[in-house]
Amino acid sequence: MSQLGSIVILGGGTAGWLAGALLSQHLGQSCCITLVESQELGTIGLGESTVPPFVGLIKSLGMDEREFVQATGATYKLGIEFLDWQHKQTRYFHPFGSLGARIYSQDFYQCWLKARAQGIAAPLQNFSPCQVMAREGRFWPPGMAQHTPIGGANYALHVDASRVAEVLKTYALARDLKHQQGQVHSVSRRDNGFIHSLKLDTGIEIEGDFFIDCTGFKSLLLDKTLGVEFEDWSAYLPCDRAVVLRGEAQSGVVPYTQARARDSGWSWRIPLQHRTGEGYVYASAFCSDNKACETLLAGIKQPLEAPRVLPFTTGHRREFWRGNCLGLGLAAGFIEPLEATAIHLIARGLDFFLRFLPEANCHPSLSRAYNQRMSADFREVRDFVQLHYVTSQRTDSAFWRHCQQLPLADSLQERIELFKAQGLVSEQGDDLFRASSWQAVFEGMGIQPRHYSPKVAHLQEAQLKEELQKTEAAILAMVKTLPKHEAFLRGDMG
C-alpha cells in the first residue's frame, strides 16, 4: 500500500475550509494537508441557509453548537415559508422533521388523507411541530424534548458564510493544516495525467498526492486543467442569474427562510443576528439585470450595499473525481439555492471521499463509485427543486408559463405519478429529502392524491377524528410553552 501522504486543497471559502477542517480531523495524523488560497477568488459571504445535516456536521467536528451560533451570527431554521408559488397570495411551509405520528401503527399521512376525504382533517401543516413553532416564532431543540409532541421536529441554521469559513479556518489551522497564500500560475501533470504540482505566482511549487478543487465556478483544476465536461441542466431549471445583497437585521428574527415567487424567478430572505441575506434568483431570458435589481431593492428598506449580479449555470461536472483530483462546491456543480443544499452537497462530497479514501494510485473503481453516488445526490436535489416550478399554477408571466412546459426527468415523473396515485413517496435510505418533505411541497402546491392507501380503509371516522384532534392540540399546547426564537438565541431558556 502507498497511502496518501499529502492532499492539496486549492481555494478557501466554505468549500475549502470545510474540506480543510474535516480532512485535518480525520487524516491529520497520517497526511500532510495544505490549503492554497487566493484573495482573487474571494467568498460570496452572504447569509446562507442550510439543512439539518449541517448541525450534525458541526457536532461531529466537536464544536459547541451554541458557541458556533454566536460566532457566525447564526439563527435557527425550522423550514422554508413559500409565498406566491402555487398562485399569488398563497403560502405554505416546508418543515423539517416529522408530519404527525403513526396512528394505530399506520402511516400518519395516509390516515390524514382518509380523514380529509371524510371532511374531518385540519390542515396538514398543523401536525408539523416545526411549522407550528415557526408560526408562533418559538424554538427549542427537539433533542432536548424527546418523547414529547415536538420530539419529531428537526432544525438547521442560517449562517454567515464568511464567518463560517473563518471558524472552520481556525479549527483546521489548530490541527496542523498548512496555509499558503498565492495564485496558481501553472499546473504540472504526471505522465499518467494525474496532477503533480501547483506553481504559484510567488514562485512556490506545491506537490501533492491528491488535489481538491474548491476554486468556485472557475474550476481551475477539474475543468481548466483536466477538461472534465459540464452537464448542463438549464433545460430543467431555467434560472441562470442571482442578484444579491446584505440588508440590515430585522426585528423579530424569524426561525425560518422565506422564498417568495416573483415574475421571473424567486427571492429569498435569510435572517441572521447581525444582518439579513437578500437575493433574487431569476431567468435572464425573462428578466434583465436592471429589472432584477429593481425588484429586489423594492422589498428592502435599508440595504447595506449595492446589489451584485452573479451568473450561474445549473448542473454538475460529468465526473466529480477524476484521477487524483476531486471537485467540491461550485467547482463541482451548482443547483440554485431554493432548498439550501449547497453546503450539504459539499459535506456529502467529503463524506463519500472519506468512505472511498484512495491510496496514492487512486484506483479508478473508487472514483467510479464516488461519481455515481454524487450524481445521484445532485439528481435528487435537482428533482426536488424542479418540483416547485412544474407544479405551479401561475400563468401571470411568461416565465411561469414556460415553467409549465419544462421537461421532466424520468425520476421526477415517477415520483409525481406515484404520489398522485396514492400519496406514496419512494424513499432511499440516505436521501436528503424524506417523505414528509415531498408531502409538504406536493400539498403546498395543490397536488393531491386520487386516493389514500387501502391499508387505512378500516379506520373509523371517530377514531381518526379523536387522534388527529389530540395530536394537533398537544403540539400547539407544548409549543406555546417554548421560548421565543430571539430569547433562545440570547440564552434565555425560560
GROMACS .gro file of N, CA, C and O in nm, residues 26-121:
model
  384
   26HIS      N    1  -0.981   1.400   1.031
   26HIS     CA    2  -0.979   1.257   1.003
   26HIS      C    3  -0.841   1.206   0.960
   26HIS      O    4  -0.808   1.090   0.986
   27LEU      N    5  -0.763   1.290   0.892
   27LEU     CA    6  -0.639   1.242   0.832
   27LEU      C    7  -0.515   1.314   0.881
   27LEU      O    8  -0.403   1.282   0.839
   28GLY      N    9  -0.534   1.412   0.967
   28GLY     CA   10  -0.423   1.498   1.006
   28GLY      C   11  -0.302   1.427   1.063
   28GLY      O   12  -0.188   1.474   1.050
   29GLN      N   13  -0.321   1.313   1.127
   29GLN     CA   14  -0.209   1.241   1.186
   29GLN      C   15  -0.127   1.165   1.083
   29GLN      O   16  -0.011   1.133   1.105
   30SER      N   17  -0.185   1.134   0.968
   30SER     CA   18  -0.118   1.049   0.870
   30SER      C   19  -0.096   1.116   0.736
   30SER      O   20  -0.034   1.056   0.647
   31CYS      N   21  -0.144   1.238   0.719
   31CYS     CA   22  -0.140   1.301   0.587
   31CYS      C   23  -0.115   1.451   0.604
   31CYS      O   24  -0.176   1.516   0.689
   32CYS      N   25  -0.025   1.504   0.523
   32CYS     CA   26   0.001   1.648   0.525
   32CYS      C   27  -0.103   1.718   0.439
   32CYS      O   28  -0.117   1.688   0.319
   33ILE      N   29  -0.178   1.809   0.498
   33ILE     CA   30  -0.286   1.878   0.427
   33ILE      C   31  -0.249   2.026   0.413
   33ILE      O   32  -0.219   2.093   0.512
   34THR      N   33  -0.252   2.075   0.290
   34THR     CA   34  -0.217   2.214   0.261
   34THR      C   35  -0.334   2.280   0.190
   34THR      O   36  -0.389   2.223   0.095
   35LEU      N   37  -0.370   2.398   0.233
   35LEU     CA   38  -0.474   2.476   0.165
   35LEU      C   39  -0.409   2.598   0.101
   35LEU      O   40  -0.344   2.677   0.169
   36VAL      N   41  -0.429   2.611  -0.029
   36VAL     CA   42  -0.376   2.724  -0.104
   36VAL      C   43  -0.492   2.819  -0.134
   36VAL      O   44  -0.592   2.778  -0.195
   37GLU      N   45  -0.479   2.941  -0.092
   37GLU     CA   46  -0.590   3.036  -0.101
   37GLU      C   47  -0.547   3.160  -0.176
   37GLU      O   48  -0.440   3.216  -0.150
   38SER      N   49  -0.629   3.203  -0.268
   38SER     CA   50  -0.605   3.325  -0.344
   38SER      C   51  -0.710   3.428  -0.308
   38SER      O   52  -0.830   3.399  -0.311
   39GLN      N   53  -0.666   3.547  -0.276
   39GLN     CA   54  -0.761   3.654  -0.244
   39GLN      C   55  -0.845   3.691  -0.367
   39GLN      O   56  -0.953   3.746  -0.355
   40GLU      N   57  -0.793   3.658  -0.486
   40GLU     CA   58  -0.864   3.691  -0.609
   40GLU      C   59  -0.997   3.618  -0.618
   40GLU      O   60  -1.097   3.670  -0.668
   41LEU      N   61  -1.001   3.493  -0.567
   41LEU     CA   62  -1.124   3.414  -0.576
   41LEU      C   63  -1.228   3.466  -0.479
   41LEU      O   64  -1.345   3.478  -0.511
   42GLY      N   65  -1.186   3.494  -0.355
   42GLY     CA   66  -1.278   3.551  -0.257
   42GLY      C   67  -1.392   3.458  -0.217
   42GLY      O   68  -1.397   3.342  -0.255
   43THR      N   69  -1.486   3.514  -0.139
   43THR     CA   70  -1.603   3.441  -0.092
   43THR      C   71  -1.727   3.527  -0.113
   43THR      O   72  -1.722   3.648  -0.090
   44ILE      N   73  -1.835   3.468  -0.159
   44ILE     CA   74  -1.958   3.545  -0.176
   44ILE      C   75  -2.001   3.604  -0.042
   44ILE      O   76  -2.034   3.720  -0.030
   45GLY      N   77  -2.000   3.523   0.064
   45GLY     CA   78  -2.013   3.572   0.200
   45GLY      C   79  -2.146   3.631   0.239
   45GLY      O   80  -2.152   3.720   0.324
   46LEU      N   81  -2.255   3.590   0.180
   46LEU     CA   82  -2.387   3.637   0.219
   46LEU      C   83  -2.442   3.549   0.330
   46LEU      O   84  -2.384   3.449   0.367
   47GLY      N   85  -2.559   3.588   0.380
   47GLY     CA   86  -2.628   3.496   0.468
   47GLY      C   87  -2.659   3.370   0.391
   47GLY      O   88  -2.696   3.375   0.274
   48GLU      N   89  -2.643   3.256   0.451
   48GLU     CA   90  -2.665   3.131   0.380
   48GLU      C   91  -2.749   3.038   0.465
   48GLU      O   92  -2.730   3.028   0.585
   49SER      N   93  -2.839   2.969   0.398
   49SER     CA   94  -2.930   2.878   0.465
   49SER      C   95  -2.878   2.736   0.452
   49SER      O   96  -2.814   2.702   0.352
   50THR      N   97  -2.904   2.652   0.550
   50THR     CA   98  -2.855   2.515   0.550
   50THR      C   99  -2.971   2.418   0.572
   50THR      O  100  -3.085   2.458   0.589
   51VAL      N  101  -2.939   2.289   0.573
   51VAL     CA  102  -3.035   2.183   0.602
   51VAL      C  103  -2.989   2.109   0.728
   51VAL      O  104  -2.873   2.122   0.770
   52PRO      N  105  -3.077   2.029   0.790
   52PRO     CA  106  -3.045   1.971   0.921
   52PRO      C  107  -2.913   1.895   0.932
   52PRO      O  108  -2.848   1.903   1.038
   53PRO      N  109  -2.867   1.821   0.831
   53PRO     CA  110  -2.739   1.752   0.849
   53PRO      C  111  -2.622   1.844   0.882
   53PRO      O  112  -2.521   1.799   0.938
   54PHE      N  113  -2.635   1.974   0.853
   54PHE     CA  114  -2.527   2.067   0.884
   54PHE      C  115  -2.504   2.076   1.034
   54PHE      O  116  -2.390   2.088   1.080
   55VAL      N  117  -2.612   2.072   1.112
   55VAL     CA  118  -2.598   2.076   1.257
   55VAL      C  119  -2.520   1.954   1.306
   55VAL      O  120  -2.432   1.964   1.392
   56GLY      N  121  -2.552   1.838   1.250
   56GLY     CA  122  -2.478   1.717   1.286
   56GLY      C  123  -2.332   1.726   1.245
   56GLY      O  124  -2.244   1.676   1.316
   57LEU      N  125  -2.305   1.793   1.133
   57LEU     CA  126  -2.167   1.810   1.089
   57LEU      C  127  -2.087   1.892   1.190
   57LEU      O  128  -1.973   1.856   1.225
   58ILE      N  129  -2.145   2.001   1.237
   58ILE     CA  130  -2.077   2.085   1.337
   58ILE      C  131  -2.046   2.005   1.462
   58ILE      O  132  -1.936   2.012   1.518
   59LYS      N  133  -2.143   1.927   1.505
   59LYS     CA  134  -2.123   1.845   1.625
   59LYS      C  135  -2.016   1.738   1.602
   59LYS      O  136  -1.939   1.705   1.693
   60SER      N  137  -2.012   1.683   1.480
   60SER     CA  138  -1.914   1.578   1.451
   60SER      C  139  -1.771   1.632   1.456
   60SER      O  140  -1.676   1.556   1.478
   61LEU      N  141  -1.756   1.762   1.434
   61LEU     CA  142  -1.625   1.825   1.444
   61LEU      C  143  -1.587   1.854   1.590
   61LEU      O  144  -1.476   1.901   1.616
   62GLY      N  145  -1.678   1.825   1.681
   62GLY     CA  146  -1.652   1.850   1.822
   62GLY      C  147  -1.676   1.995   1.864
   62GLY      O  148  -1.635   2.037   1.972
   63MET      N  149  -1.744   2.072   1.780
   63MET     CA  150  -1.772   2.212   1.811
   63MET      C  151  -1.896   2.223   1.899
   63MET      O  152  -1.990   2.144   1.885
   64ASP      N  153  -1.897   2.320   1.986
   64ASP     CA  154  -2.014   2.350   2.068
   64ASP      C  155  -2.114   2.427   1.982
   64ASP      O  156  -2.081   2.532   1.925
   65GLU      N  157  -2.236   2.377   1.973
   65GLU     CA  158  -2.335   2.438   1.884
   65GLU      C  159  -2.365   2.582   1.919
   65GLU      O  160  -2.369   2.670   1.832
   66ARG      N  161  -2.384   2.610   2.047
   66ARG     CA  162  -2.419   2.748   2.085
   66ARG      C  163  -2.303   2.843   2.059
   66ARG      O  164  -2.324   2.957   2.017
   67GLU      N  165  -2.181   2.798   2.081
   67GLU     CA  166  -2.065   2.883   2.051
   67GLU      C  167  -2.056   2.909   1.901
   67GLU      O  168  -2.024   3.021   1.859
   68PHE      N  169  -2.084   2.806   1.821
   68PHE     CA  170  -2.081   2.822   1.676
   68PHE      C  171  -2.189   2.921   1.631
   68PHE      O  172  -2.164   3.007   1.545
   69VAL      N  173  -2.307   2.911   1.688
   69VAL     CA  174  -2.417   3.002   1.653
   69VAL      C  175  -2.378   3.146   1.681
   69VAL      O  176  -2.399   3.236   1.597
   70GLN      N  177  -2.319   3.172   1.794
   70GLN     CA  178  -2.281   3.309   1.828
   70GLN      C  179  -2.165   3.358   1.742
   70GLN      O  180  -2.162   3.474   1.699
   71ALA      N  181  -2.069   3.270   1.714
   71ALA     CA  182  -1.952   3.311   1.636
   71ALA      C  183  -1.987   3.343   1.492
   71ALA      O  184  -1.920   3.426   1.428
   72THR      N  185  -2.090   3.282   1.438
   72THR     CA  186  -2.127   3.301   1.298
   72THR      C  187  -2.249   3.391   1.280
   72THR      O  188  -2.295   3.411   1.167
   73GLY      N  189  -2.303   3.445   1.390
   73GLY     CA  190  -2.423   3.527   1.379
   73GLY      C  191  -2.543   3.449   1.333
   73GLY      O  192  -2.636   3.504   1.273
   74ALA      N  193  -2.542   3.319   1.360
   74ALA     CA  194  -2.645   3.230   1.307
   74ALA      C  195  -2.778   3.247   1.377
   74ALA      O  196  -2.787   3.299   1.490
   75THR      N  197  -2.882   3.201   1.310
   75THR     CA  198  -3.014   3.187   1.369
   75THR      C  199  -3.062   3.045   1.337
   75THR      O  200  -3.004   2.976   1.255
   76TYR      N  201  -3.170   3.006   1.403
   76TYR     CA  202  -3.222   2.870   1.383
   76TYR      C  203  -3.322   2.869   1.268
   76TYR      O  204  -3.388   2.969   1.240
   77LYS      N  205  -3.330   2.754   1.202
   77LYS     CA  206  -3.415   2.738   1.085
   77LYS      C  207  -3.499   2.613   1.101
   77LYS      O  208  -3.446   2.502   1.109
   78LEU      N  209  -3.630   2.629   1.101
   78LEU     CA  210  -3.724   2.518   1.115
   78LEU      C  211  -3.782   2.474   0.981
   78LEU      O  212  -3.853   2.374   0.974
   79GLY      N  213  -3.752   2.547   0.876
   79GLY     CA  214  -3.803   2.514   0.744
   79GLY      C  215  -3.805   2.638   0.656
   79GLY      O  216  -3.739   2.738   0.684
   80ILE      N  217  -3.884   2.631   0.549
   80ILE     CA  218  -3.893   2.738   0.450
   80ILE      C  219  -4.039   2.775   0.428
   80ILE      O  220  -4.123   2.688   0.404
   81GLU      N  221  -4.068   2.904   0.435
   81GLU     CA  222  -4.201   2.953   0.402
   81GLU      C  223  -4.202   2.993   0.254
   81GLU      O  224  -4.123   3.077   0.211
   82PHE      N  225  -4.293   2.932   0.176
   82PHE     CA  226  -4.305   2.961   0.034
   82PHE      C  227  -4.426   3.050   0.012
   82PHE      O  228  -4.540   3.014   0.046
   83LEU      N  229  -4.401   3.166  -0.048
   83LEU     CA  230  -4.504   3.266  -0.072
   83LEU      C  231  -4.527   3.281  -0.221
   83LEU      O  232  -4.431   3.293  -0.299
   84ASP      N  233  -4.654   3.279  -0.263
   84ASP     CA  234  -4.696   3.308  -0.401
   84ASP      C  235  -4.651   3.202  -0.502
   84ASP      O  236  -4.645   3.230  -0.621
   85TRP      N  237  -4.626   3.080  -0.459
   85TRP     CA  238  -4.577   2.978  -0.551
   85TRP      C  239  -4.688   2.906  -0.627
   85TRP      O  240  -4.683   2.894  -0.749
   86GLN      N  241  -4.789   2.858  -0.559
   86GLN     CA  242  -4.898   2.790  -0.629
   86GLN      C  243  -4.976   2.892  -0.712
   86GLN      O  244  -4.996   2.875  -0.833
   87HIS      N  245  -5.022   2.995  -0.647
   87HIS     CA  246  -5.082   3.114  -0.708
   87HIS      C  247  -5.029   3.233  -0.629
   87HIS      O  248  -4.968   3.217  -0.524
   88LYS      N  249  -5.055   3.353  -0.677
   88LYS     CA  250  -5.030   3.470  -0.594
   88LYS      C  251  -5.122   3.465  -0.472
   88LYS      O  252  -5.233   3.413  -0.479
   89GLN      N  253  -5.075   3.519  -0.363
   89GLN     CA  254  -5.150   3.525  -0.236
   89GLN      C  255  -5.167   3.387  -0.173
   89GLN      O  256  -5.258   3.368  -0.092
   90THR      N  257  -5.083   3.291  -0.209
   90THR     CA  258  -5.085   3.162  -0.139
   90THR      C  259  -4.955   3.146  -0.063
   90THR      O  260  -4.853   3.209  -0.095
   91ARG      N  261  -4.959   3.062   0.039
   91ARG     CA  262  -4.838   3.033   0.114
   91ARG      C  263  -4.845   2.892   0.170
   91ARG      O  264  -4.953   2.839   0.196
   92TYR      N  265  -4.729   2.834   0.186
   92TYR     CA  266  -4.720   2.706   0.256
   92TYR      C  267  -4.583   2.694   0.317
   92TYR      O  268  -4.493   2.777   0.291
   93PHE      N  269  -4.564   2.593   0.399
   93PHE     CA  270  -4.439   2.578   0.475
   93PHE      C  271  -4.381   2.440   0.449
   93PHE      O  272  -4.452   2.339   0.456
   94HIS      N  273  -4.253   2.436   0.415
   94HIS     CA  274  -4.180   2.309   0.406
   94HIS      C  275  -4.104   2.292   0.537
   94HIS      O  276  -4.000   2.354   0.557
   95PRO      N  277  -4.156   2.210   0.628
   95PRO     CA  278  -4.093   2.194   0.759
   95PRO      C  279  -3.989   2.083   0.759
   95PRO      O  280  -3.993   1.990   0.677
   96PHE      N  281  -3.897   2.092   0.852
   96PHE     CA  282  -3.805   1.981   0.876
   96PHE      C  283  -3.870   1.884   0.975
   96PHE      O  284  -3.958   1.920   1.052
   97GLY      N  285  -3.823   1.761   0.971
   97GLY     CA  286  -3.874   1.664   1.068
   97GLY      C  287  -4.007   1.606   1.028
   97GLY      O  288  -4.050   1.609   0.912
   98SER      N  289  -4.076   1.555   1.127
   98SER     CA  290  -4.196   1.473   1.104
   98SER      C  291  -4.319   1.556   1.072
   98SER      O  292  -4.328   1.674   1.105
   99LEU      N  293  -4.414   1.489   1.007
   99LEU     CA  294  -4.550   1.539   0.992
   99LEU      C  295  -4.641   1.440   1.064
   99LEU      O  296  -4.673   1.334   1.011
  100GLY      N  297  -4.678   1.472   1.186
  100GLY     CA  298  -4.763   1.383   1.263
  100GLY      C  299  -4.690   1.259   1.311
  100GLY      O  300  -4.570   1.243   1.291
  101ALA      N  301  -4.763   1.172   1.376
  101ALA     CA  302  -4.710   1.044   1.426
  101ALA      C  303  -4.806   0.933   1.384
  101ALA      O  304  -4.924   0.957   1.358
  102ARG      N  305  -4.754   0.812   1.376
  102ARG     CA  306  -4.836   0.699   1.330
  102ARG      C  307  -4.962   0.685   1.415
  102ARG      O  308  -4.960   0.708   1.536
  103ILE      N  309  -5.071   0.650   1.349
  103ILE     CA  310  -5.200   0.629   1.416
  103ILE      C  311  -5.237   0.482   1.402
  103ILE      O  312  -5.250   0.432   1.290
  104TYR      N  313  -5.250   0.415   1.516
  104TYR     CA  314  -5.280   0.271   1.516
  104TYR      C  315  -5.185   0.197   1.422
  104TYR      O  316  -5.226   0.113   1.341
  105SER      N  317  -5.056   0.232   1.433
  105SER     CA  318  -4.948   0.168   1.356
  105SER      C  319  -4.953   0.199   1.207
  105SER      O  320  -4.879   0.138   1.130
  106GLN      N  321  -5.037   0.291   1.166
  106GLN     CA  322  -5.048   0.325   1.025
  106GLN      C  323  -4.979   0.459   0.997
  106GLN      O  324  -4.969   0.546   1.084
  107ASP      N  325  -4.931   0.474   0.875
  107ASP     CA  326  -4.864   0.597   0.833
  107ASP      C  327  -4.955   0.717   0.855
  107ASP      O  328  -5.072   0.717   0.813
  108PHE      N  329  -4.899   0.821   0.919
  108PHE     CA  330  -4.981   0.937   0.954
  108PHE      C  331  -5.042   1.002   0.830
  108PHE      O  332  -5.160   1.037   0.828
  109TYR      N  333  -4.961   1.022   0.727
  109TYR     CA  334  -5.011   1.094   0.610
  109TYR      C  335  -5.128   1.021   0.546
  109TYR      O  336  -5.227   1.084   0.505
  110GLN      N  337  -5.121   0.888   0.540
  110GLN     CA  338  -5.232   0.812   0.483
  110GLN      C  339  -5.358   0.827   0.570
  110GLN      O  340  -5.469   0.839   0.518
  111CYS      N  341  -5.339   0.827   0.702
  111CYS     CA  342  -5.454   0.849   0.792
  111CYS      C  343  -5.513   0.988   0.770
  111CYS      O  344  -5.636   1.005   0.767
  112TRP      N  345  -5.425   1.085   0.755
  112TRP     CA  346  -5.472   1.222   0.733
  112TRP      C  347  -5.547   1.232   0.601
  112TRP      O  348  -5.650   1.301   0.592
  113LEU      N  349  -5.498   1.163   0.497
  113LEU     CA  350  -5.567   1.165   0.368
  113LEU      C  351  -5.709   1.112   0.382
  113LEU      O  352  -5.805   1.168   0.326
  114LYS      N  353  -5.724   1.004   0.456
  114LYS     CA  354  -5.859   0.948   0.473
  114LYS      C  355  -5.945   1.045   0.551
  114LYS      O  356  -6.064   1.067   0.517
  115ALA      N  357  -5.890   1.104   0.655
  115ALA     CA  358  -5.967   1.200   0.735
  115ALA      C  359  -6.008   1.320   0.651
  115ALA      O  360  -6.121   1.371   0.664
  116ARG      N  361  -5.919   1.366   0.565
  116ARG     CA  362  -5.957   1.478   0.479
  116ARG      C  363  -6.069   1.439   0.385
  116ARG      O  364  -6.162   1.519   0.359
  117ALA      N  365  -6.064   1.318   0.331
  117ALA     CA  366  -6.170   1.272   0.242
  117ALA      C  367  -6.304   1.268   0.314
  117ALA      O  368  -6.410   1.284   0.252
  118GLN      N  369  -6.299   1.248   0.448
  118GLN     CA  370  -6.422   1.245   0.527
  118GLN      C  371  -6.458   1.381   0.584
  118GLN      O  372  -6.556   1.394   0.657
  119GLY      N  373  -6.375   1.483   0.552
  119GLY     CA  374  -6.405   1.620   0.595
  119GLY      C  375  -6.375   1.648   0.741
  119GLY      O  376  -6.432   1.742   0.798
  120ILE      N  377  -6.285   1.571   0.802
  120ILE     CA  378  -6.260   1.588   0.946
  120ILE      C  379  -6.113   1.621   0.976
  120ILE      O  380  -6.072   1.617   1.092
  121ALA      N  381  -6.035   1.657   0.875
  121ALA     CA  382  -5.892   1.681   0.897
  121ALA      C  383  -5.860   1.829   0.897
  121ALA      O  384  -5.904   1.904   0.810
   0.00000   0.00000   0.00000
